Coordinates of N, CA and C in Angstrom, one line a residue:
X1 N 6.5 -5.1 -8.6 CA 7.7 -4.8 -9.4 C 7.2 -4.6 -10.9
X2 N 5.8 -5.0 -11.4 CA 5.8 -4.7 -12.8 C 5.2 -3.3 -12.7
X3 N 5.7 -2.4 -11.8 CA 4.6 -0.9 -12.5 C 6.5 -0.3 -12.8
X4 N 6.2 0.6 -13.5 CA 7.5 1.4 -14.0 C 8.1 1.9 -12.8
X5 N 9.3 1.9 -13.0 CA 10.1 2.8 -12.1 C 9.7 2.6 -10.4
X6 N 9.8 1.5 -10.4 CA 9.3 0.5 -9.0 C 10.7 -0.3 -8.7
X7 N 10.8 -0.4 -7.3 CA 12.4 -0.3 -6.5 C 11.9 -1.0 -5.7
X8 N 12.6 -2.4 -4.9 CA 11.7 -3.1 -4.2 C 13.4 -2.6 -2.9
X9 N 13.3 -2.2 -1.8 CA 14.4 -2.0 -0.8 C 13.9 -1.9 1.0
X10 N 14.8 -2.3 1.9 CA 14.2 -2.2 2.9 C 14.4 -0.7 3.3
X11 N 13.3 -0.5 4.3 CA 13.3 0.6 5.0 C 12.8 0.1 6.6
X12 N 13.1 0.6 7.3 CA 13.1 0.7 8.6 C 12.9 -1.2 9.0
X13 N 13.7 -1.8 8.0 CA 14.2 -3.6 8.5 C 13.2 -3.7 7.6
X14 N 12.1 -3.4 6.7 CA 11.0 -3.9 6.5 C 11.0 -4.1 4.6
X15 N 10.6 -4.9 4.0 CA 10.0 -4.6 2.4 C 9.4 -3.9 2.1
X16 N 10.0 -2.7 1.1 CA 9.2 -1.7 0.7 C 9.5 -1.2 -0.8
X17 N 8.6 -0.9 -1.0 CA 8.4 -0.4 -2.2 C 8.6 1.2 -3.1
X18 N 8.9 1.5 -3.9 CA 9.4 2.8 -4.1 C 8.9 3.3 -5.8
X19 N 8.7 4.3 -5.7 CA 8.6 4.8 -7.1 C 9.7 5.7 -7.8
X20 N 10.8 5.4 -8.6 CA 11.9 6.6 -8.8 C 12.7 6.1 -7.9
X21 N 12.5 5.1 -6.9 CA 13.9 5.5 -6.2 C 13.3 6.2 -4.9
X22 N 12.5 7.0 -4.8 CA 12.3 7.8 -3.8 C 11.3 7.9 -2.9
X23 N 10.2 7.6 -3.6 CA 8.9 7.8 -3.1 C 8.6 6.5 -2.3
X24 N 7.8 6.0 -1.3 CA 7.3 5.1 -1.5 C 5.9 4.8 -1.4
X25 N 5.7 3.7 -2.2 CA 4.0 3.3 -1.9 C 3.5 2.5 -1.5
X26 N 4.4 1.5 -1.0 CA 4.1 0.0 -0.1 C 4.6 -0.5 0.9
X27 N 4.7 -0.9 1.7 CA 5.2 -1.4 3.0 C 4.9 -2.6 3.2
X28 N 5.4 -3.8 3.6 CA 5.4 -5.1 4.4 C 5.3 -4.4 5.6
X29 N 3.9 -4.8 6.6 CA 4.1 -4.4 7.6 C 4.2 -5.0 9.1
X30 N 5.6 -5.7 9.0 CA 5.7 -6.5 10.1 C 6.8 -6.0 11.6
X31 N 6.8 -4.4 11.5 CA 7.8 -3.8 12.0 C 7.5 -4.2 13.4
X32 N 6.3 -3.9 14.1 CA 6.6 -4.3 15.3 C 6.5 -5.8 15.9
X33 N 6.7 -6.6 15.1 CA 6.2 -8.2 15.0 C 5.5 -8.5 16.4
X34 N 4.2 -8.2 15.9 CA 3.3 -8.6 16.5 C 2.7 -10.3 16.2
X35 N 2.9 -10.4 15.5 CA 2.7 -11.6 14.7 C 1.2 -11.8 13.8
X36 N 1.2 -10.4 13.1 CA 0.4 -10.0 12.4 C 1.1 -10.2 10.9
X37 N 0.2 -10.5 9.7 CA 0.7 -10.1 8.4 C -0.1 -9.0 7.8
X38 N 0.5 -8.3 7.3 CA -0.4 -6.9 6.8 C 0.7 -6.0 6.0
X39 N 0.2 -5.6 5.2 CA 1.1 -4.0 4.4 C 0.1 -2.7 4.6
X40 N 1.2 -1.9 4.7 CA 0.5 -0.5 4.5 C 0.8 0.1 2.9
X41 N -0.1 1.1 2.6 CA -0.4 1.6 1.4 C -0.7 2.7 1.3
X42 N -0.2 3.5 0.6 CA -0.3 4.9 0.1 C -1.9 5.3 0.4
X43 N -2.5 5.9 0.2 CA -4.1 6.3 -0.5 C -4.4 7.5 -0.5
X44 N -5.0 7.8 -1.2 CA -6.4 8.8 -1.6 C -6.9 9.7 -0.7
X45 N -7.3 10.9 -0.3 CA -7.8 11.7 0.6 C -8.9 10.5 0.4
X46 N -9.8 10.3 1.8 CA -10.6 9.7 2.0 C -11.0 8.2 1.8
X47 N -9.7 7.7 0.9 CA -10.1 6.4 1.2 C -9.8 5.6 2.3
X48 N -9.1 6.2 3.1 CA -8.6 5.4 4.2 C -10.0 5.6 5.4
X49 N -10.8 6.8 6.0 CA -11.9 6.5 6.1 C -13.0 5.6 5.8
X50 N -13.2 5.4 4.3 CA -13.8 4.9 4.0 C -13.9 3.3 4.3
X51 N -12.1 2.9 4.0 CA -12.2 1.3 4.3 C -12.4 1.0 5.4
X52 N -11.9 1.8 6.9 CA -11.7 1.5 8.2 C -13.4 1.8 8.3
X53 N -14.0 2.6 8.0 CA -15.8 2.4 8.4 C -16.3 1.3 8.2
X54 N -16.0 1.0 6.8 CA -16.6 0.0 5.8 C -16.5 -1.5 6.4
X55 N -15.3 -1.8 6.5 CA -14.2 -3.1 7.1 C -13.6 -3.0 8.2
X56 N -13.4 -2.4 9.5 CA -12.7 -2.2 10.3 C -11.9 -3.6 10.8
X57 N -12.5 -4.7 10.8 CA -11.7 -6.1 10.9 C -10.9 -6.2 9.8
X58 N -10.5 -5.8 8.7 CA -10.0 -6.0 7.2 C -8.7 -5.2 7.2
X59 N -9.2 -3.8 7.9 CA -8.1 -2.2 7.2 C -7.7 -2.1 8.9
X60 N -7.0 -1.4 9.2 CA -6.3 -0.7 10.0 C -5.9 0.6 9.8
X61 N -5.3 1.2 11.0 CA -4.6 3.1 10.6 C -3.2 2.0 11.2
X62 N -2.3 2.5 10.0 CA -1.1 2.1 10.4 C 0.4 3.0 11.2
X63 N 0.7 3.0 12.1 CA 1.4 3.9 12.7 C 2.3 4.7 11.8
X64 N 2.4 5.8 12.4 CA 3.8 7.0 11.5 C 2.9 7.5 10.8
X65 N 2.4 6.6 9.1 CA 1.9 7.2 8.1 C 0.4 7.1 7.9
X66 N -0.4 6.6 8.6 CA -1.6 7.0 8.7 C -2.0 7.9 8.9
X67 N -1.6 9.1 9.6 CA -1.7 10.6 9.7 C -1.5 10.9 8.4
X68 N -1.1 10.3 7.6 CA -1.0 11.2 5.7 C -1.5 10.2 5.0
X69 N -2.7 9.4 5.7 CA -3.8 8.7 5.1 C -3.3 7.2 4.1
X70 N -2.2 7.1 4.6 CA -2.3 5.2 4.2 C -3.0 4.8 4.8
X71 N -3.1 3.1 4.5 CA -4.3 2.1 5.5 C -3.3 0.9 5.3
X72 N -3.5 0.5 6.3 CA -3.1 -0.9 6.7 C -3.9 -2.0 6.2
X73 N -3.5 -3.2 5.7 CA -4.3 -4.0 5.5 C -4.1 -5.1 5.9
X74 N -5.0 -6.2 6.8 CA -4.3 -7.8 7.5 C -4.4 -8.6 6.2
X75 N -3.2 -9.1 6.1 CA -3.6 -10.0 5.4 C -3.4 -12.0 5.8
X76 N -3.6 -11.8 6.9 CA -3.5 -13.2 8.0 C -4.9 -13.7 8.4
X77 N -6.1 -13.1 7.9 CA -7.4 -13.2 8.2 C -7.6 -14.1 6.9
X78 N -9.3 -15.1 7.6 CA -9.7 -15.4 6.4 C -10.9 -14.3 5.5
X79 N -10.7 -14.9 4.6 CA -11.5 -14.4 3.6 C -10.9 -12.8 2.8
X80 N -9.5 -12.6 2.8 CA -8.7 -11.7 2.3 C -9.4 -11.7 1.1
X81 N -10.2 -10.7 0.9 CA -10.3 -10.2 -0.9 C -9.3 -9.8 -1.8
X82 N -8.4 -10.7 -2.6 CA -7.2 -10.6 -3.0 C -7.2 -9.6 -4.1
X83 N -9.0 -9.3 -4.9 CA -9.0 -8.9 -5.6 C -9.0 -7.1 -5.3
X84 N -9.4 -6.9 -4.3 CA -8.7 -5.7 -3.8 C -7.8 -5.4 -2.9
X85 N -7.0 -6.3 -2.7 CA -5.6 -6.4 -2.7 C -4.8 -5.5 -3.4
X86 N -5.4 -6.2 -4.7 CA -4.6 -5.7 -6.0 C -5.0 -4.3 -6.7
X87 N -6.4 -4.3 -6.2 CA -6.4 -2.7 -6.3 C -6.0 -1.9 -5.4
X88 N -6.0 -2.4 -4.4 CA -5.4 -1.1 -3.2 C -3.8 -1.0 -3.8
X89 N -2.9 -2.1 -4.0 CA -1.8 -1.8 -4.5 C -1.2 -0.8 -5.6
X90 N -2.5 -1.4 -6.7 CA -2.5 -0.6 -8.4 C -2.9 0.8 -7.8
X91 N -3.8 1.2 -6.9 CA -4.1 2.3 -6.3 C -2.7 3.1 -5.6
X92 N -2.1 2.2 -4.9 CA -1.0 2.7 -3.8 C -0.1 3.8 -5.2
X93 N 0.3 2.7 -6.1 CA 1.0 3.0 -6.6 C 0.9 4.4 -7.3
X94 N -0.6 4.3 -8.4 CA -1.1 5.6 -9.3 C -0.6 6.7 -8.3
X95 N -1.0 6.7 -6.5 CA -1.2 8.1 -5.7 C 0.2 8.4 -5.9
X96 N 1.3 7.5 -5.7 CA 2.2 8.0 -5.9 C 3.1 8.4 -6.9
X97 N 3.3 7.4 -7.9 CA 4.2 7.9 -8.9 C 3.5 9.1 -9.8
X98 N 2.5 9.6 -9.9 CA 1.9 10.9 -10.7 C 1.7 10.4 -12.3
X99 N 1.1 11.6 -12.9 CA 0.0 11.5 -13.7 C 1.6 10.9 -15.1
X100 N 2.2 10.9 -15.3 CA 3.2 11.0 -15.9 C 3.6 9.3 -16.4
X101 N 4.4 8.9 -15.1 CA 4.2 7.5 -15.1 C 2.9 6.5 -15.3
X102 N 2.1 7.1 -14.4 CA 0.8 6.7 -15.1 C 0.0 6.2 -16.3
X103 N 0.1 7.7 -17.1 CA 0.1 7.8 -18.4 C 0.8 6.6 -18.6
X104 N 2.6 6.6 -19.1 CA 3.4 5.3 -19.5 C 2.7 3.7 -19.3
X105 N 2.6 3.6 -17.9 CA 2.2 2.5 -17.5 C 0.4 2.5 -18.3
X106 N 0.0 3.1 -18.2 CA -1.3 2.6 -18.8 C -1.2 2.2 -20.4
X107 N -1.0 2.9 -21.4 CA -0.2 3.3 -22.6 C 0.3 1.8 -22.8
X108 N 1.5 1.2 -21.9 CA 2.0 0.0 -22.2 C 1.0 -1.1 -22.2
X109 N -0.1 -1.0 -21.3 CA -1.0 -2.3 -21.2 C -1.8 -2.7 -21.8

């Protein structure tokens, strides 16, 4: 909720995240309650590759939007690197809201 123009609303029963109102860039991802904790996230051509090579116990392909390259991330495991957590989030977010907001949000910090 601290990046600009960020909307916290459910979509399909779930916590999600939005930019504008419209877009979104985050997911709580407990839709098929598996009894998993994890969010999905926006990304980057190619970063989703890279983490599921890299980490495959860590990242996931998350159903529906994995095909347009989000990644899943568990966050019910030990040793969760919180600190890219928070970059895959600050990440989720930049892919989505565009160079514009960006700009703002950096500008302010």
């Amino acid at each position: 909720m601290a990046f600009p123009s960020t909307q916290e609303r459910l979509s399909h029963g779930e916590p999600a995240w939005f930019v504008g109102g419209k877009r979104m860039f985050l997911m709580f991802a407990d839709h098929h309650h598996d009894d998993r904790v994890a969010f999905w996230a926006a990304a980057e051509d190619g970063v989703q590759r890279h983490l599921l090579e890299d980490q495959p116990a860590a990242f996931f392909l998350p159903p529906y939007v994995g095909a347009r390259g989000w990644i899943g991330v568990w966050l019910d495991r030990p040793g969760v690197d919180w600190d890219r957590v928070e970059l895959l989030v600050d990440e989720a977010w930049r892919w989505i809201a565009g160079p514009r907001l960006v700009k703002a949000h950096d500008t302010q910090r």
